[in-house]
Amino acid sequence: MAKIKKFFRYENVGMLFVLPAFLYMLAFVGYPIIHNIILSFQDVSAGNLVKGTRNFVLFDNYLELFGDSVFTTSLWNTLRFTVSCLVFQFIVGFALALFFSKRFSFAKPVRGILLVPWMIPITVTALMFKLLFATDIGIINFLLRSLHLIDKNIEWLTTPGTAMFALICANVWIGIPFNMILISTGLTTIPKELYESASIDGAGKVQTFWRITLPLLKPTIESVLILGFIYTFKVYDLVYVMTSGGPVNATHMLSTYSYKLSFEMFKYSKGSAVANVLLVILLFVGVFYIRATTEGEKE
Amino acid sequence: MKKRKLAALLTAVAMMTGILSGCGSKGAESAPAKDAPVADGAFAEQESAAGDAQLITIWYYWENEGHQATLDQLIQEYNGSQDQYAVTAKYVPFADFKKQLSIGASADELPDIAILDSPDHASYVDMGIFEDLTGKFNVDNYYEGTVNSCTVDGKLYGVPFGANCLALYYNEDMLTARGVNVPTTWAELKETAKALTTDSVSGLAFCSVQNEEGTFNFAPWLWSTGATSYDIDNENGVRALAFVQELINEGVMSKECINWTQGDVMNQFIAGNVAMMVNGPWQIPTMQSEAPGLNWKVTLIPKDTQYASVLGGENYAVVNGGNVDGALDFLTFATSEEKVKFMMNQFGYISADKTIAESQFAEDSPYYPFVEELNYAMPRGPLAEWPSVSDAISLAFNQVITGTATPEEAAAQAQATIDGIVN
Amino acid sequence: MDEEKRLSRKKNILFSVIAVALFCVLLFPLYWALITSLKTEQEIFQNPPTFYPHILNTKSYAAQVETGDFNMFRSFANSFLISTGATLIAVLLAVPASYGIAKYRFKARKVLLLSFLVTQMLPVSVLLTPMFIMFKNMHVYNTWVAAVLADATIGIPFSVLILKNYFASIPKDLEEAAYLDGCNKFTAFVRILIPIAKPGVMVCAIFSFLYAWGDLAYGMTFILDQEKRPITAGIFNFMGQYGTKWSYLTAFAVVTIIPVALIFIFMQKYIVSGMTSGAVKG
């Protein structure tokens, strides 16, 4: 009894708050994750999905991947896509958050409306950008032609390099409001008195930004970037609708390739292995995040 | 104040418990349905009210409304003709069909009948989810290719639903205006396409998407040279790839074809943006209703060394864990001559049954050239690993179309992949 | 910030003009979709393109009401139901969880936090089969409950990670004052912290809702009956059906966007004021 009391008196009470959510996630995602890890060490294809024996093949699926050029392309694509998107959407989102934190007449309504790109189902966004980047009827080609930057239409979605660019544009468009709203909310947690005393001390705007805004926003920025990384890294719908990984696999991501292997080519185990590579990479990012956010805390 | 907030929280928790217990009770409701002699518990949940009839579920992927209505009519007729079984059909989008069947196979949650794309048939037979139908249907009069697509190791695992193949559509007014003839060889095709190409019109188009649909459309060109799906890295295979590349490079075919489905190609054709296209007979009903004034005709796909086309269409398959008797009963009804004729005409398909097909269309019908083309049509596969072979082929023609590889390189790369699969 | 005081009139006008310009640039894709949906196919292909429909074409909207067994309004309602359910679960579970992680220093804290992150690290495609098997065994396959349960798994970890920062930013003395008033740990959480963290909770609810709203894979895979499917499944079907018939596709896009946009713009008073009123006045 005393032991139980002791347990509840101290920090362990916090566990009780976390437990329901944890159990929920364990139930619905924990099992799939384990299922997927096991599958990736087996040799499951159409022939033994339902009947027949599944053999454990250790790391064969993983080894096979590194000789697979589509896999290495997908890996590289996923990385450059994620990094490019994060950089652009973070910078623009941050700038917009700072801009709209000023108290001018239109600040609140316009900021509210700018969230709209984020609420559109990604399938629809992909569709709209496919239209914008269309070769013959695309408005982007028209604008470039009007400005005499090009004289022949660019075949955005049917040329490897430009297709990736179009995907990044679409994803940044979705990501800007996400960054803006989270940073905006983060800005509100900074006590105004700090800015007041800084301005009394004669600190300039730039100095205030580097000395007060950025350090105090650190937890928000970390969340935004890490979450942004995780959600961008497993991008699926956008690529599937806009390019389906083409042309010639130039925009395949780990997620789309995993899907293709599993559900179009019936190579379930290999598809799982690709997904697990994605998981391992994100796991590193996640560990880094946990270390960064909990550093200096007293246990 | 304090109490009220707590009460609010409790209410919220209670609401959530309500949600969860809600699904619990739902489970209890469906339990009896599961024990009933019905194949599919989940579907039975809402449909079992229909009476004592056993429920038979069909999955199909036709997004075309006319096709859906026709299938629905067939089912209504069947349901009205007897009261032992009640058939219902579920639309699963084509892009999702393989996934849904794969997941359903893992979870033992499949329909009783699947109407699936013929080249995928062998893969599902390999999965072991289809019933052996040998001796249950007489397919002696069917086109050999259609029967082959559902035959594995000499056993019949399906019944061809209907056949189609690809042929060349041309806009007759455009040809007349330019004073050019209907092409019959590749050289003529290229010349004609060149003559028809203007700033706003492409001479030729065919779907070149990097998936099975694209492979389907590339196959006639590949096979016309004498190359096979498994033997590409040779003079013939390279010639087929080079021909497609020339069409793109000389501007008579748009590179956008790698983004155009067959439906898109048809839309471009009826909009007058394309003068000639390769497409299937199932587009005819839509073309007739959407562009009644357009003057078009169909002919054989021009040849390199021999005429070639590709066999398409769907097969019926019976799932072996389901209500096999009911499924067979429905299929016996659906494959009767009268019903086949009705379905084929409504669909714009050609009967897989040769005897029906030969009398199906009059000689002046736009469908007639497809019946002739069918004599040159070969099936893809059948091979359990066909999706992987198809993937290698579709990569190859996408490489040459986008200019990321020469025909020689693309052929060599595809061959290496295919050898790894087939050998 | 240092400009929290009212801006000068000149600056006010300048900033407002910039804001409107940003608005136009960032929302141009939406405008383009809207006008494309009102053009005829012929006008869409016109060169140079027209910036407003010269011939008004509403056929594309009519087609959506008529199309097959797909019902726009019903699928909209389905999406709404699914998203609301998922949001409810996500907020109810995530708010206490993030509080626990932010305010207590128990041993398993880092592991729990990481495990929430890990659940977001697999592409949806490989979760589909095992989830499907679970839902089938729970007898919720082919019901909206399956989509709700699955969609909540996106909202929960996301909300936990965002909200923990807000709870962490709330000064300890507020809580201590509550304890002095005789609250225990749970009542302090309910009475003091939830109201203060309201903007954060709001943001989480919005994100959870939107993740569920945009979900395609779960809704398509776990619900087979067309009449129970969410609106995203409708878009997907429509794309298969109409390929590059842009007037139809964009009309569908507009119909999907407008009602949500309206609700959102209507609600933004609460969202934005909650956000900017300053959660914590230090």
PDB file of C-alpha atoms in Angstrom, chain C residues 66-184:
ATOM      1  CA  GLU C  66     -25.642  12.887 -61.797  1.00  0.00           C
ATOM      2  CA  THR C  67     -22.646  10.627 -61.709  1.00  0.00           C
ATOM      3  CA  GLY C  68     -23.361   6.959 -61.037  1.00  0.00           C
ATOM      4  CA  ASP C  69     -23.810   5.621 -57.541  1.00  0.00           C
ATOM      5  CA  PHE C  70     -21.473   8.228 -56.112  1.00  0.00           C
ATOM      6  CA  ASN C  71     -23.242  10.823 -54.012  1.00  0.00           C
ATOM      7  CA  MET C  72     -21.324  13.996 -53.383  1.00  0.00           C
ATOM      8  CA  PHE C  73     -23.289  15.080 -50.345  1.00  0.00           C
ATOM      9  CA  ARG C  74     -23.288  11.717 -48.673  1.00  0.00           C
ATOM     10  CA  SER C  75     -19.558  11.286 -49.121  1.00  0.00           C
ATOM     11  CA  PHE C  76     -19.089  14.751 -47.739  1.00  0.00           C
ATOM     12  CA  ALA C  77     -21.091  13.835 -44.666  1.00  0.00           C
ATOM     13  CA  ASN C  78     -19.077  10.614 -44.338  1.00  0.00           C
ATOM     14  CA  SER C  79     -15.846  12.559 -44.392  1.00  0.00           C
ATOM     15  CA  PHE C  80     -17.183  14.886 -41.781  1.00  0.00           C
ATOM     16  CA  LEU C  81     -18.271  12.093 -39.508  1.00  0.00           C
ATOM     17  CA  ILE C  82     -14.981  10.246 -39.852  1.00  0.00           C
ATOM     18  CA  SER C  83     -12.859  13.345 -39.305  1.00  0.00           C
ATOM     19  CA  THR C  84     -14.854  14.472 -36.284  1.00  0.00           C
ATOM     20  CA  GLY C  85     -14.633  11.044 -34.692  1.00  0.00           C
ATOM     21  CA  ALA C  86     -10.900  10.862 -35.281  1.00  0.00           C
ATOM     22  CA  THR C  87     -10.409  14.370 -33.898  1.00  0.00           C
ATOM     23  CA  LEU C  88     -12.365  13.550 -30.780  1.00  0.00           C
ATOM     24  CA  ILE C  89     -10.286  10.478 -30.027  1.00  0.00           C
ATOM     25  CA  ALA C  90      -7.053  12.275 -30.847  1.00  0.00           C
ATOM     26  CA  VAL C  91      -7.733  15.267 -28.622  1.00  0.00           C
ATOM     27  CA  LEU C  92      -9.096  13.246 -25.703  1.00  0.00           C
ATOM     28  CA  LEU C  93      -6.086  10.962 -25.656  1.00  0.00           C
ATOM     29  CA  ALA C  94      -3.403  13.410 -26.719  1.00  0.00           C
ATOM     30  CA  VAL C  95      -4.155  16.276 -24.333  1.00  0.00           C
ATOM     31  CA  PRO C  96      -3.522  14.306 -21.132  1.00  0.00           C
ATOM     32  CA  ALA C  97      -0.607  12.471 -22.744  1.00  0.00           C
ATOM     33  CA  SER C  98       1.196  15.623 -23.737  1.00  0.00           C
ATOM     34  CA  TYR C  99       0.546  17.097 -20.301  1.00  0.00           C
ATOM     35  CA  GLY C 100       2.086  14.055 -18.674  1.00  0.00           C
ATOM     36  CA  ILE C 101       5.136  14.240 -20.893  1.00  0.00           C
ATOM     37  CA  ALA C 102       5.573  17.969 -20.458  1.00  0.00           C
ATOM     38  CA  LYS C 103       5.090  18.211 -16.728  1.00  0.00           C
ATOM     39  CA  TYR C 104       6.456  15.026 -15.243  1.00  0.00           C
ATOM     40  CA  ARG C 105       9.950  13.656 -15.319  1.00  0.00           C
ATOM     41  CA  PHE C 106       9.306   9.943 -15.096  1.00  0.00           C
ATOM     42  CA  LYS C 107      11.786   7.387 -16.355  1.00  0.00           C
ATOM     43  CA  ALA C 108       9.961   6.069 -19.402  1.00  0.00           C
ATOM     44  CA  ARG C 109       9.326   9.546 -20.688  1.00  0.00           C
ATOM     45  CA  LYS C 110      11.851   9.590 -23.502  1.00  0.00           C
ATOM     46  CA  VAL C 111      10.919   6.106 -24.601  1.00  0.00           C
ATOM     47  CA  LEU C 112       7.248   7.000 -24.725  1.00  0.00           C
ATOM     48  CA  LEU C 113       7.944  10.144 -26.658  1.00  0.00           C
ATOM     49  CA  LEU C 114      10.059   8.253 -29.138  1.00  0.00           C
ATOM     50  CA  SER C 115       7.460   5.542 -29.482  1.00  0.00           C
ATOM     51  CA  PHE C 116       4.867   8.139 -30.441  1.00  0.00           C
ATOM     52  CA  LEU C 117       7.244   9.351 -33.109  1.00  0.00           C
ATOM     53  CA  VAL C 118       7.951   5.831 -34.309  1.00  0.00           C
ATOM     54  CA  THR C 119       4.302   5.217 -35.049  1.00  0.00           C
ATOM     55  CA  GLN C 120       4.535   7.915 -37.712  1.00  0.00           C
ATOM     56  CA  MET C 121       7.584   6.500 -39.392  1.00  0.00           C
ATOM     57  CA  LEU C 122       6.099   3.864 -41.647  1.00  0.00           C
ATOM     58  CA  PRO C 123       4.472   4.634 -44.958  1.00  0.00           C
ATOM     59  CA  VAL C 124       0.751   4.012 -44.852  1.00  0.00           C
ATOM     60  CA  SER C 125       0.967   1.295 -47.496  1.00  0.00           C
ATOM     61  CA  VAL C 126       2.593  -1.267 -45.210  1.00  0.00           C
ATOM     62  CA  LEU C 127       0.175  -0.561 -42.363  1.00  0.00           C
ATOM     63  CA  LEU C 128      -2.824  -1.373 -44.501  1.00  0.00           C
ATOM     64  CA  THR C 129      -2.721  -5.169 -44.429  1.00  0.00           C
ATOM     65  CA  PRO C 130      -2.188  -5.689 -40.665  1.00  0.00           C
ATOM     66  CA  MET C 131      -4.680  -2.950 -39.812  1.00  0.00           C
ATOM     67  CA  PHE C 132      -7.180  -4.500 -42.165  1.00  0.00           C
ATOM     68  CA  ILE C 133      -6.839  -7.850 -40.410  1.00  0.00           C
ATOM     69  CA  MET C 134      -7.364  -6.176 -37.034  1.00  0.00           C
ATOM     70  CA  PHE C 135     -10.432  -4.292 -38.144  1.00  0.00           C
ATOM     71  CA  LYS C 136     -11.856  -7.421 -39.658  1.00  0.00           C
ATOM     72  CA  ASN C 137     -11.430  -9.237 -36.360  1.00  0.00           C
ATOM     73  CA  MET C 138     -13.002  -6.313 -34.513  1.00  0.00           C
ATOM     74  CA  HIS C 139     -15.937  -6.541 -36.944  1.00  0.00           C
ATOM     75  CA  VAL C 140     -15.586  -2.910 -37.939  1.00  0.00           C
ATOM     76  CA  TYR C 141     -14.293  -3.538 -41.450  1.00  0.00           C
ATOM     77  CA  ASN C 142     -16.391  -1.705 -44.006  1.00  0.00           C
ATOM     78  CA  THR C 143     -17.774   0.722 -41.418  1.00  0.00           C
ATOM     79  CA  TRP C 144     -16.725   4.291 -40.731  1.00  0.00           C
ATOM     80  CA  VAL C 145     -15.456   3.175 -37.304  1.00  0.00           C
ATOM     81  CA  ALA C 146     -12.478   1.540 -39.012  1.00  0.00           C
ATOM     82  CA  ALA C 147     -11.543   4.786 -40.729  1.00  0.00           C
ATOM     83  CA  VAL C 148     -12.021   6.749 -37.489  1.00  0.00           C
ATOM     84  CA  LEU C 149      -9.770   4.413 -35.530  1.00  0.00           C
ATOM     85  CA  ALA C 150      -7.123   4.434 -38.242  1.00  0.00           C
ATOM     86  CA  ASP C 151      -7.210   8.186 -38.817  1.00  0.00           C
ATOM     87  CA  ALA C 152      -6.833   8.871 -35.093  1.00  0.00           C
ATOM     88  CA  THR C 153      -3.455   7.138 -35.203  1.00  0.00           C
ATOM     89  CA  ILE C 154      -2.186  10.056 -37.287  1.00  0.00           C
ATOM     90  CA  GLY C 155      -3.666  12.759 -35.070  1.00  0.00           C
ATOM     91  CA  ILE C 156      -2.598  11.419 -31.669  1.00  0.00           C
ATOM     92  CA  PRO C 157       1.197  11.453 -31.989  1.00  0.00           C
ATOM     93  CA  PHE C 158       1.113  14.681 -33.893  1.00  0.00           C
ATOM     94  CA  SER C 159      -0.954  16.353 -31.182  1.00  0.00           C
ATOM     95  CA  VAL C 160       1.206  14.974 -28.396  1.00  0.00           C
ATOM     96  CA  LEU C 161       4.346  16.398 -29.944  1.00  0.00           C
ATOM     97  CA  ILE C 162       2.848  19.805 -30.566  1.00  0.00           C
ATOM     98  CA  LEU C 163       0.969  20.149 -27.295  1.00  0.00           C
ATOM     99  CA  LYS C 164       3.829  19.133 -25.069  1.00  0.00           C
ATOM    100  CA  ASN C 165       5.561  22.371 -25.978  1.00  0.00           C
ATOM    101  CA  TYR C 166       2.598  24.412 -24.848  1.00  0.00           C
ATOM    102  CA  PHE C 167       2.247  22.612 -21.578  1.00  0.00           C
ATOM    103  CA  ALA C 168       5.972  22.964 -21.054  1.00  0.00           C
ATOM    104  CA  SER C 169       5.743  26.690 -21.637  1.00  0.00           C
ATOM    105  CA  ILE C 170       3.165  27.141 -18.904  1.00  0.00           C
ATOM    106  CA  PRO C 171       4.939  28.337 -15.776  1.00  0.00           C
ATOM    107  CA  LYS C 172       5.121  25.995 -12.818  1.00  0.00           C
ATOM    108  CA  ASP C 173       3.814  28.649 -10.396  1.00  0.00           C
ATOM    109  CA  LEU C 174       0.354  28.515 -11.964  1.00  0.00           C
ATOM    110  CA  GLU C 175       0.094  24.888 -11.055  1.00  0.00           C
ATOM    111  CA  GLU C 176       1.550  25.442  -7.636  1.00  0.00           C
ATOM    112  CA  ALA C 177      -1.051  28.086  -6.989  1.00  0.00           C
ATOM    113  CA  ALA C 178      -3.656  25.523  -7.903  1.00  0.00           C
ATOM    114  CA  TYR C 179      -2.236  23.026  -5.470  1.00  0.00           C
ATOM    115  CA  LEU C 180      -2.387  25.652  -2.756  1.00  0.00           C
ATOM    116  CA  ASP C 181      -6.064  26.096  -3.590  1.00  0.00           C
ATOM    117  CA  GLY C 182      -6.491  22.431  -2.813  1.00  0.00           C
ATOM    118  CA  CYS C 183      -6.379  20.894  -6.269  1.00  0.00           C
ATOM    119  CA  ASN C 184      -4.764  17.542  -6.788  1.00  0.00           C
TER     120      ASN C 184
END
